PDB file of C-alpha atoms in Angstrom:
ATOM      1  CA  UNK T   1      -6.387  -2.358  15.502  1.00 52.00           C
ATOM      2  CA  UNK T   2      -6.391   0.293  12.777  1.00 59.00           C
ATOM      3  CA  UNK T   3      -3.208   2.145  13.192  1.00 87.00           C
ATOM      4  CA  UNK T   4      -4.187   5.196  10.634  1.00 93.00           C
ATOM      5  CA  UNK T   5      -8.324   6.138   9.943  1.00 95.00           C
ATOM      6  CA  UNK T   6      -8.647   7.688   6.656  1.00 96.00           C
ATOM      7  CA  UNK T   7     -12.059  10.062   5.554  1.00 96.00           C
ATOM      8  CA  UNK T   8     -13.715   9.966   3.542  1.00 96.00           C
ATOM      9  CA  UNK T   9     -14.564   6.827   2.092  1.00 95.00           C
ATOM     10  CA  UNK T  10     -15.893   8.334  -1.241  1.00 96.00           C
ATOM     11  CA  UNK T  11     -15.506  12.082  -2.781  1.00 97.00           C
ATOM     12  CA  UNK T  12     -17.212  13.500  -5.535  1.00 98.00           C
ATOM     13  CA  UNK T  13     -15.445  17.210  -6.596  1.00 98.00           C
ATOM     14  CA  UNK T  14     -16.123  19.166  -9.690  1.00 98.00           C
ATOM     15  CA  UNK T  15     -13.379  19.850 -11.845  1.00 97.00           C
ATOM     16  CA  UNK T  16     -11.511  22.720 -10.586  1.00 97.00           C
ATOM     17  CA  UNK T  17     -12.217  21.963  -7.318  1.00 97.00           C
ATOM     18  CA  UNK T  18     -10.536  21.667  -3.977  1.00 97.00           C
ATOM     19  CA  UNK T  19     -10.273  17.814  -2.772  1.00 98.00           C
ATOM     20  CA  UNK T  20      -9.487  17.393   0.773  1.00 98.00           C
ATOM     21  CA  UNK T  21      -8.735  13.612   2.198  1.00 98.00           C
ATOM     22  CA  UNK T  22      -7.977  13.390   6.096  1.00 98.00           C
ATOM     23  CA  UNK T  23      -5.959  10.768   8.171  1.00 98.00           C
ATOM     24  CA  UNK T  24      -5.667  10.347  11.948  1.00 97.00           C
ATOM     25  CA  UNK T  25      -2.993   8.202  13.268  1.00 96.00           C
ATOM     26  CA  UNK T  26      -2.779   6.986  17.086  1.00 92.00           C
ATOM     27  CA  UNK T  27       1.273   6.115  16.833  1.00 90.00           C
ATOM     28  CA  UNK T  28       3.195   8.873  18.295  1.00 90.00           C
ATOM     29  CA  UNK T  29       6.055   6.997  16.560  1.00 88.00           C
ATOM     30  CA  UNK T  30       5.219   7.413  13.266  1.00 90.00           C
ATOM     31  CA  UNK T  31       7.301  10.058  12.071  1.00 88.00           C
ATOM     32  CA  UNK T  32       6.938   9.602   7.992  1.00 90.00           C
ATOM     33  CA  UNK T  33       3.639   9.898   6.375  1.00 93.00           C
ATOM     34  CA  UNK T  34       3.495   9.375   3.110  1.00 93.00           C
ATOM     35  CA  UNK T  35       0.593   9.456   0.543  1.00 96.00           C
ATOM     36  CA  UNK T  36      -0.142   6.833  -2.126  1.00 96.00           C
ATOM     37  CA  UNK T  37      -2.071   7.164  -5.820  1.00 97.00           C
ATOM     38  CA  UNK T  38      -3.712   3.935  -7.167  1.00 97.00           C
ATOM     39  CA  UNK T  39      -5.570   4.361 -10.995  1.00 96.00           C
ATOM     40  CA  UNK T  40      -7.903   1.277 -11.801  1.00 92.00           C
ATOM     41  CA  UNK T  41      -5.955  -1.682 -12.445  1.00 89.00           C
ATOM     42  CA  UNK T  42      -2.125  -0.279 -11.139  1.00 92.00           C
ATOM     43  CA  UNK T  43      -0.377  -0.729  -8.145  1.00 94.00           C
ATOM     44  CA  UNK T  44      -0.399   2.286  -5.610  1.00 96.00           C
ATOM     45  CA  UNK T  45       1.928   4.970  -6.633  1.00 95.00           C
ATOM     46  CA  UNK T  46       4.389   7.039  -4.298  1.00 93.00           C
ATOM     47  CA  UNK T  47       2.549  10.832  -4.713  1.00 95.00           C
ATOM     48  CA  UNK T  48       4.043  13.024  -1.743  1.00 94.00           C
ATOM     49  CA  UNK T  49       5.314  12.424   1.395  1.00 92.00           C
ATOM     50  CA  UNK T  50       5.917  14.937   5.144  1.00 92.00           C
ATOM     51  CA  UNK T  51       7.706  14.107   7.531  1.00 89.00           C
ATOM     52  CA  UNK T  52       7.076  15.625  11.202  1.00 87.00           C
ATOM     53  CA  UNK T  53       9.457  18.694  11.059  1.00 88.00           C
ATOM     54  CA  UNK T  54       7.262  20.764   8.784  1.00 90.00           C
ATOM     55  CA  UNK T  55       3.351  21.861   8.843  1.00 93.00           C
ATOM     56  CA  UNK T  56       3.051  21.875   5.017  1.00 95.00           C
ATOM     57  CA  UNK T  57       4.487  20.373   2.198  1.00 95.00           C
ATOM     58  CA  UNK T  58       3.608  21.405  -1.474  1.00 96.00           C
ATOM     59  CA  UNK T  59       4.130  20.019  -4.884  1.00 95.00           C
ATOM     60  CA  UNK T  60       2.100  21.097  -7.481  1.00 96.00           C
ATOM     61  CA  UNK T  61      -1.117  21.312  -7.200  1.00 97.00           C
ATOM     62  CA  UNK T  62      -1.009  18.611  -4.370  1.00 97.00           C
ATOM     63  CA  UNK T  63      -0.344  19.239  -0.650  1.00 97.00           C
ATOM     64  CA  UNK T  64       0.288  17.935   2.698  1.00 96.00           C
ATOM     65  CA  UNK T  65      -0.963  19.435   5.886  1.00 95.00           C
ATOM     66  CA  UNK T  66       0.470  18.263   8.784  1.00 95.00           C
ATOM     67  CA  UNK T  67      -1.126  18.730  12.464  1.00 94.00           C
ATOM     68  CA  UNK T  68       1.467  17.128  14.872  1.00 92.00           C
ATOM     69  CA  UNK T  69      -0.269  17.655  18.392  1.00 93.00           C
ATOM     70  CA  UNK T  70      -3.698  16.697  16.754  1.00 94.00           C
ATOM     71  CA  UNK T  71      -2.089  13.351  14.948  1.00 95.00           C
ATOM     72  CA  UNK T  72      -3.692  14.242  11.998  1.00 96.00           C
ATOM     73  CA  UNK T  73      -2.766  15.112   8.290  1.00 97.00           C
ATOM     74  CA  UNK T  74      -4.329  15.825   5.009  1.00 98.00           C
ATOM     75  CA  UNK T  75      -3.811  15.878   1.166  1.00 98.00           C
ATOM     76  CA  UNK T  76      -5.143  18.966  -0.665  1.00 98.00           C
ATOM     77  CA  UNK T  77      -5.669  18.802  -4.413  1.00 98.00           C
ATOM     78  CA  UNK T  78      -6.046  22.013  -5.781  1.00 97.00           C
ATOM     79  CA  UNK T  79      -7.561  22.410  -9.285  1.00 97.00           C
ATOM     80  CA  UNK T  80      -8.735  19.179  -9.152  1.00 98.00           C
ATOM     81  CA  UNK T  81      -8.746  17.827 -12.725  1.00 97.00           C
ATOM     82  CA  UNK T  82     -10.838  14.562 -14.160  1.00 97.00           C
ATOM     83  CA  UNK T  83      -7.303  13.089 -14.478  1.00 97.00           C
ATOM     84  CA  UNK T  84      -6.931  12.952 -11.032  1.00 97.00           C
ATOM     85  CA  UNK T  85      -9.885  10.666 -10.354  1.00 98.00           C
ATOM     86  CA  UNK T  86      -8.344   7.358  -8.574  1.00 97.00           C
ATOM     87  CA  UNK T  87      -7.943   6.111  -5.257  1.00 97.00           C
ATOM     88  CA  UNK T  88      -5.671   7.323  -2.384  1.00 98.00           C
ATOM     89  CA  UNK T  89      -4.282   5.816   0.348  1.00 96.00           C
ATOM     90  CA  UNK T  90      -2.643   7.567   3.512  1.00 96.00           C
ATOM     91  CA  UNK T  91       0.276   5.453   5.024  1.00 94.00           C
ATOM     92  CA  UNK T  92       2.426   5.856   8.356  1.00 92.00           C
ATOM     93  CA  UNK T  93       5.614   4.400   9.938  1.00 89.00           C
ATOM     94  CA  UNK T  94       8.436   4.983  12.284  1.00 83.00           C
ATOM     95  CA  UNK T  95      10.748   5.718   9.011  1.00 66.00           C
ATOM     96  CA  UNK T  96      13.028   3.432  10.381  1.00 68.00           C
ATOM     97  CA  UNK T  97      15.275   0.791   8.620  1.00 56.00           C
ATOM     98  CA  UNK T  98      13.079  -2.368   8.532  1.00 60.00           C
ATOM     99  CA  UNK T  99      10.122  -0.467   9.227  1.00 74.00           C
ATOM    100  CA  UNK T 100       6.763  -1.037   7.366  1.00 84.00           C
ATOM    101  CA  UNK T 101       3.989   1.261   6.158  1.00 89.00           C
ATOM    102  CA  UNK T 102       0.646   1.173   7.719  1.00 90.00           C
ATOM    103  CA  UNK T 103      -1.654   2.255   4.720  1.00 92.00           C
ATOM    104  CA  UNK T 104      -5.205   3.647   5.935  1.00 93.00           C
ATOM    105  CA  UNK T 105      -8.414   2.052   4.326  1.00 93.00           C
ATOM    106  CA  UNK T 106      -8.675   4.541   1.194  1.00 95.00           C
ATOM    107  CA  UNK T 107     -10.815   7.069  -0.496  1.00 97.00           C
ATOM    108  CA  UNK T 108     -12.052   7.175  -3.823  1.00 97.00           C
ATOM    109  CA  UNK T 109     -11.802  10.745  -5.199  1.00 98.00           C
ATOM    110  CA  UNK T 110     -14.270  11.173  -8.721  1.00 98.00           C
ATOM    111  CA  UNK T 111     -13.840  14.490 -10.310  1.00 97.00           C
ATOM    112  CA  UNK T 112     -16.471  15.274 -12.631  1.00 96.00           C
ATOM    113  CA  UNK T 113     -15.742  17.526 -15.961  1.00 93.00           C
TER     114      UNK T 113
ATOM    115  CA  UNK K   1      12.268   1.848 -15.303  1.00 66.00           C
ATOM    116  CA  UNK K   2      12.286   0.210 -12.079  1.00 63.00           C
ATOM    117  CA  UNK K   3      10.130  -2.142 -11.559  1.00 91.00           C
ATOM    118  CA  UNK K   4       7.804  -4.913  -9.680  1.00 95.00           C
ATOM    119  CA  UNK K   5       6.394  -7.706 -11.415  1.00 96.00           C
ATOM    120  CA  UNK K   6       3.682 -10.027 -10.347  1.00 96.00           C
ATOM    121  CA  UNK K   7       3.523 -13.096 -12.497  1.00 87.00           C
ATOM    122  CA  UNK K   8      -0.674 -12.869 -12.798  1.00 91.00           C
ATOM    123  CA  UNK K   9      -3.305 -10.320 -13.212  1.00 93.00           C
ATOM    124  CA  UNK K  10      -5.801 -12.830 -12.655  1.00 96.00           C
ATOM    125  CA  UNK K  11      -6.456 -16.203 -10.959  1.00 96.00           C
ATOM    126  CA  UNK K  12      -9.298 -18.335 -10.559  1.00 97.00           C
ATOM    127  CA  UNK K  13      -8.613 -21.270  -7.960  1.00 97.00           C
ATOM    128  CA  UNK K  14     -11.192 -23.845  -6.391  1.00 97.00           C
ATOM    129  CA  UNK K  15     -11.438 -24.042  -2.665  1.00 98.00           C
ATOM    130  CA  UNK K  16      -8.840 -26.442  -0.895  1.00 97.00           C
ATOM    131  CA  UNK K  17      -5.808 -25.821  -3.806  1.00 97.00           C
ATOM    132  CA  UNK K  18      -2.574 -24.616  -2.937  1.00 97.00           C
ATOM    133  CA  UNK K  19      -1.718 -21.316  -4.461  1.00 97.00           C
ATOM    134  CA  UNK K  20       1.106 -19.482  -5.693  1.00 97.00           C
ATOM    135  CA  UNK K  21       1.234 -16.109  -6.270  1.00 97.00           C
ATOM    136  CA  UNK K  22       5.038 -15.169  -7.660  1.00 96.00           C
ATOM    137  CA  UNK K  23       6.805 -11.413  -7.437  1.00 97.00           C
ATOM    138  CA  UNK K  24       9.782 -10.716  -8.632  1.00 97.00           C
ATOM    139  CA  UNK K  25      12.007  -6.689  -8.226  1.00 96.00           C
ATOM    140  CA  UNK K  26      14.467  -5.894 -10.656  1.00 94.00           C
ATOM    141  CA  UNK K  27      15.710  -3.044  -8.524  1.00 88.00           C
ATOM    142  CA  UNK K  28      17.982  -4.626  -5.782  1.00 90.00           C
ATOM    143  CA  UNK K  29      15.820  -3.989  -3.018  1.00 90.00           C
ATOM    144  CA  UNK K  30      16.548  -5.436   0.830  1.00 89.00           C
ATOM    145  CA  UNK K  31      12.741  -5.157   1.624  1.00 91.00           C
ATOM    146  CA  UNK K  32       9.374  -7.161  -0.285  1.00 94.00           C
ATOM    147  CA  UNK K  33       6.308  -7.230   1.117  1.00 95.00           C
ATOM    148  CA  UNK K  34       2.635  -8.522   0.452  1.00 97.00           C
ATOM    149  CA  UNK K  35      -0.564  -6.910   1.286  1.00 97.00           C
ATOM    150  CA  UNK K  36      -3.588  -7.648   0.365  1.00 97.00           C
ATOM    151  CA  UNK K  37      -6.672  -4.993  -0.589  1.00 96.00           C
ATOM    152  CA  UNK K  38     -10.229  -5.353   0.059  1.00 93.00           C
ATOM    153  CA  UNK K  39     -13.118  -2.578  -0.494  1.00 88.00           C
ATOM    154  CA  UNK K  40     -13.473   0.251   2.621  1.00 86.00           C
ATOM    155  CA  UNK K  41     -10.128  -2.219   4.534  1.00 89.00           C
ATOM    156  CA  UNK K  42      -7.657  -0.676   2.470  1.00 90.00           C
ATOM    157  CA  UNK K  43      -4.161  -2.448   2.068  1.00 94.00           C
ATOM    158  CA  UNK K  44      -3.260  -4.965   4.660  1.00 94.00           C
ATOM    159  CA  UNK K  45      -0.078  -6.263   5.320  1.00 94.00           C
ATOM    160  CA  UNK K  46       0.359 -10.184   4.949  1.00 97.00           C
ATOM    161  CA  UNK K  47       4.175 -10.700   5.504  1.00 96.00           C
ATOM    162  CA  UNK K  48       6.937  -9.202   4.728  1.00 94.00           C
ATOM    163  CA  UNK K  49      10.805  -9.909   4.350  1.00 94.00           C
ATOM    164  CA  UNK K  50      13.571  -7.590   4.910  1.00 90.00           C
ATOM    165  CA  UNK K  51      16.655 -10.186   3.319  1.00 89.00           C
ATOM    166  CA  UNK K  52      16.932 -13.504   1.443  1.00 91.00           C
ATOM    167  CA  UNK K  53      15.133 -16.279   3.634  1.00 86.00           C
ATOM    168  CA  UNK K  54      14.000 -13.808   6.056  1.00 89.00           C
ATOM    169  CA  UNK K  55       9.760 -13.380   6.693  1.00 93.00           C
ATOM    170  CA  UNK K  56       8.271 -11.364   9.528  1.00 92.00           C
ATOM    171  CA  UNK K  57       4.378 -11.943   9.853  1.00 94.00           C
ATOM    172  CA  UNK K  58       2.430  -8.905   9.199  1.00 92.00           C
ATOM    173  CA  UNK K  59      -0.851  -8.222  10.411  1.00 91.00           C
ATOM    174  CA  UNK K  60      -3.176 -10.602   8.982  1.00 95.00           C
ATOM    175  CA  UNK K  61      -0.824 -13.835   8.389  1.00 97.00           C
ATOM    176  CA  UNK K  62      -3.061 -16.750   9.062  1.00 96.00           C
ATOM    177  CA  UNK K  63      -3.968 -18.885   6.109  1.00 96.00           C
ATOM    178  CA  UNK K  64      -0.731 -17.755   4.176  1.00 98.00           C
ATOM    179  CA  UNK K  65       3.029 -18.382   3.948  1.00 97.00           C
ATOM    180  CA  UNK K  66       5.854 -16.700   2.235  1.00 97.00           C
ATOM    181  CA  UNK K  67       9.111 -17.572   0.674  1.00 96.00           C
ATOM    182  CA  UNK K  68      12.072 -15.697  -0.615  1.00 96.00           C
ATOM    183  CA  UNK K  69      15.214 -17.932  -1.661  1.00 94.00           C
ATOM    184  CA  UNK K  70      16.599 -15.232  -3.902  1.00 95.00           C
ATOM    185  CA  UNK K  71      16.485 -11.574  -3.214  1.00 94.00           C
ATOM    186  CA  UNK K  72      14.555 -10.557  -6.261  1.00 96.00           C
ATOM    187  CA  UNK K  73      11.882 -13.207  -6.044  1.00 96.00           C
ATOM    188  CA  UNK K  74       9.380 -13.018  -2.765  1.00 97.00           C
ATOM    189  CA  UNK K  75       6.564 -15.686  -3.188  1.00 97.00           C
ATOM    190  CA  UNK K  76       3.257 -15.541  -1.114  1.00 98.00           C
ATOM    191  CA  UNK K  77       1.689 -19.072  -0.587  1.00 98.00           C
ATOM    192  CA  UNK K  78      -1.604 -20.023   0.605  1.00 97.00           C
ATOM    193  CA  UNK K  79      -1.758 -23.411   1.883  1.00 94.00           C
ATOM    194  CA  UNK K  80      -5.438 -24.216   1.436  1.00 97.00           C
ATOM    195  CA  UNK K  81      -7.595 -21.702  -0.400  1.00 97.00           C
ATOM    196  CA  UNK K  82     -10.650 -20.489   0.958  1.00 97.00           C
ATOM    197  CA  UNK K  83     -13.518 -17.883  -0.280  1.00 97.00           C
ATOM    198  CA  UNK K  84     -12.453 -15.239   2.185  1.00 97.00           C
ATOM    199  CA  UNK K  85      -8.860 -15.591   0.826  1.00 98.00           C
ATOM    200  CA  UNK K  86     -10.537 -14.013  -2.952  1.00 98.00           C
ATOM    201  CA  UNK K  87      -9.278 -10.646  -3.222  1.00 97.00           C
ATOM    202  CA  UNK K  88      -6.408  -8.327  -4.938  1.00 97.00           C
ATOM    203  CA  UNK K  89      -3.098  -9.333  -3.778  1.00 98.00           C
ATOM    204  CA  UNK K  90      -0.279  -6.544  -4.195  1.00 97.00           C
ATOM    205  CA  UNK K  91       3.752  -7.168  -3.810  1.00 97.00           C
ATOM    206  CA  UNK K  92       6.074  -4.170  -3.243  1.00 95.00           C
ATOM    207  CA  UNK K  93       9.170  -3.509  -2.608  1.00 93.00           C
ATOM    208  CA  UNK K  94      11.466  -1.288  -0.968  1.00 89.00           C
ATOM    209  CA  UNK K  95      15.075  -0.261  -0.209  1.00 82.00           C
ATOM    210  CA  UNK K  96      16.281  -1.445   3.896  1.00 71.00           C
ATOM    211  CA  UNK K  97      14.257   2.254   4.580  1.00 69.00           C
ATOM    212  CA  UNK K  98      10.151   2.708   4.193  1.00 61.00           C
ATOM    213  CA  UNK K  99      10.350   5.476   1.659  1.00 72.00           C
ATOM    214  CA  UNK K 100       9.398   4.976  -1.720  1.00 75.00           C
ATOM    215  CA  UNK K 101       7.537   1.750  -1.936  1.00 89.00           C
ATOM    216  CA  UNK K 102       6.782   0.418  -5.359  1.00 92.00           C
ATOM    217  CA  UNK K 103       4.241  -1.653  -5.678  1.00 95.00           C
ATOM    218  CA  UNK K 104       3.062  -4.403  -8.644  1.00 96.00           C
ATOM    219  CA  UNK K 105       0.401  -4.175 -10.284  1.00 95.00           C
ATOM    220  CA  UNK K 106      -1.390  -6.913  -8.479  1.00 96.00           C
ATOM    221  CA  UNK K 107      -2.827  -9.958  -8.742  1.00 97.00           C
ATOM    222  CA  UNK K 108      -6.733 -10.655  -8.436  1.00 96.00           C
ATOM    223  CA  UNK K 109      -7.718 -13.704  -6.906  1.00 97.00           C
ATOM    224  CA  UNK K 110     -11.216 -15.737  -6.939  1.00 97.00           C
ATOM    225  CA  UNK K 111     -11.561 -18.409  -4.973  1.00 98.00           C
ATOM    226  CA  UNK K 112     -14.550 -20.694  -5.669  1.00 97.00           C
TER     227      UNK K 112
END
């Protein structure tokens, strides 16, 4: 049972471009949702995280949208740069001690130059 | 710099061998985990441990075991390897809360 459906599978942007990745989760529990970064050969990386008491959460060019009745959220990249070409994961959980993350299956962002 | 280490970027192992896969934390954490990560599945949790000879399954468990003797060290085991166990193996760790995993840099794993 997949706890947290991530879309798209694939994105191709243009550099200076608006990327836009989308999660649905079906646990009304989960009440931290954070976003992971994976490069080619690294571990996934801690980028931002929301939790459910605000809509929107901003830093830098990156940004969490947060739709609590729909169970949804999204990352926004603005600017998009070629730098930021990797993999991304959206993750859930209940935030509390002892708790694990349930990642969703990933999208691979390409920006081209 | 904090940090996760797994003991091999790569591993080629024939079908039928028992397997070790080591991860070690130098940051004191309560909580280790293993997933594994497989193309358009994402990152699927294995088992996990929240103290020292502690293991809770995770969501895909069968064919593996775990280990964790000293809190640092958190060792994922599979008894009998088969094909459908080749993939990238990642450890991670985290303080007795979810935030702020931090992950290895992972171990890929043929099976043949």
């Amino acid at each position: 049972q997949q706890q947290v459906k991530q879309s798209p599978q694939s994105l191709i942007v243009q550099k200076g471009g608006i990327s836009i990745i989308n999660c649905a989760y079906e646990n009304t529990a989960f009440d931290y949702f954070p976003w992971y970064q994976q490069f080619p050969g690294k571990g996934p990386a801690l980028l931002i995280a929301i939790r459910p008491d605000v809509s929107e959460k901003k830093e830098g060019r990156f940004t969490i949208s947060f739709n609590k009745s729909a169970k949804q959220f999204s990352l926004h990249i603005m600017d998009s740069q070629p730098g930021d070409s990797a993999t991304y994961f959206c993750a859930a959980s209940t935030g509390s001690s002892g708790d694990k993350l349930t990642f969703g299956t990933g999208t691979r962002l390409a920006v081209r130059p | 710099d904090v940090k996760v280490t797994q003991s091999s970027r790569y591993l080629v192992k024939r079908t039928g061998e028992k397997v070790f896969l080591e991860c070690v934390q130098d940051m004191d954490h309560e909580n280790m985990f293993w997933y594994r990560q497989d193309p358009g599945l994402g990152l699927r949790l294995i088992y996990f441990s929240y103290d020292v000879k502690m293991k809770e399954k995770g969501d895909i468990p069968e064919g593996y075991s775990v280990s964790r003797e000293k809190k640092e060290r958190f060792s994922l085991i599979l008894e009998s390897a088969s094909t459908n166990q080749t993939s990238m193996y990642l450890c991670a760790s985290s303080l007795k809360s979810p935030y702020g995993y931090t992950f290895g840099s992972g171990t890929r794993l043929t099976v043949v």
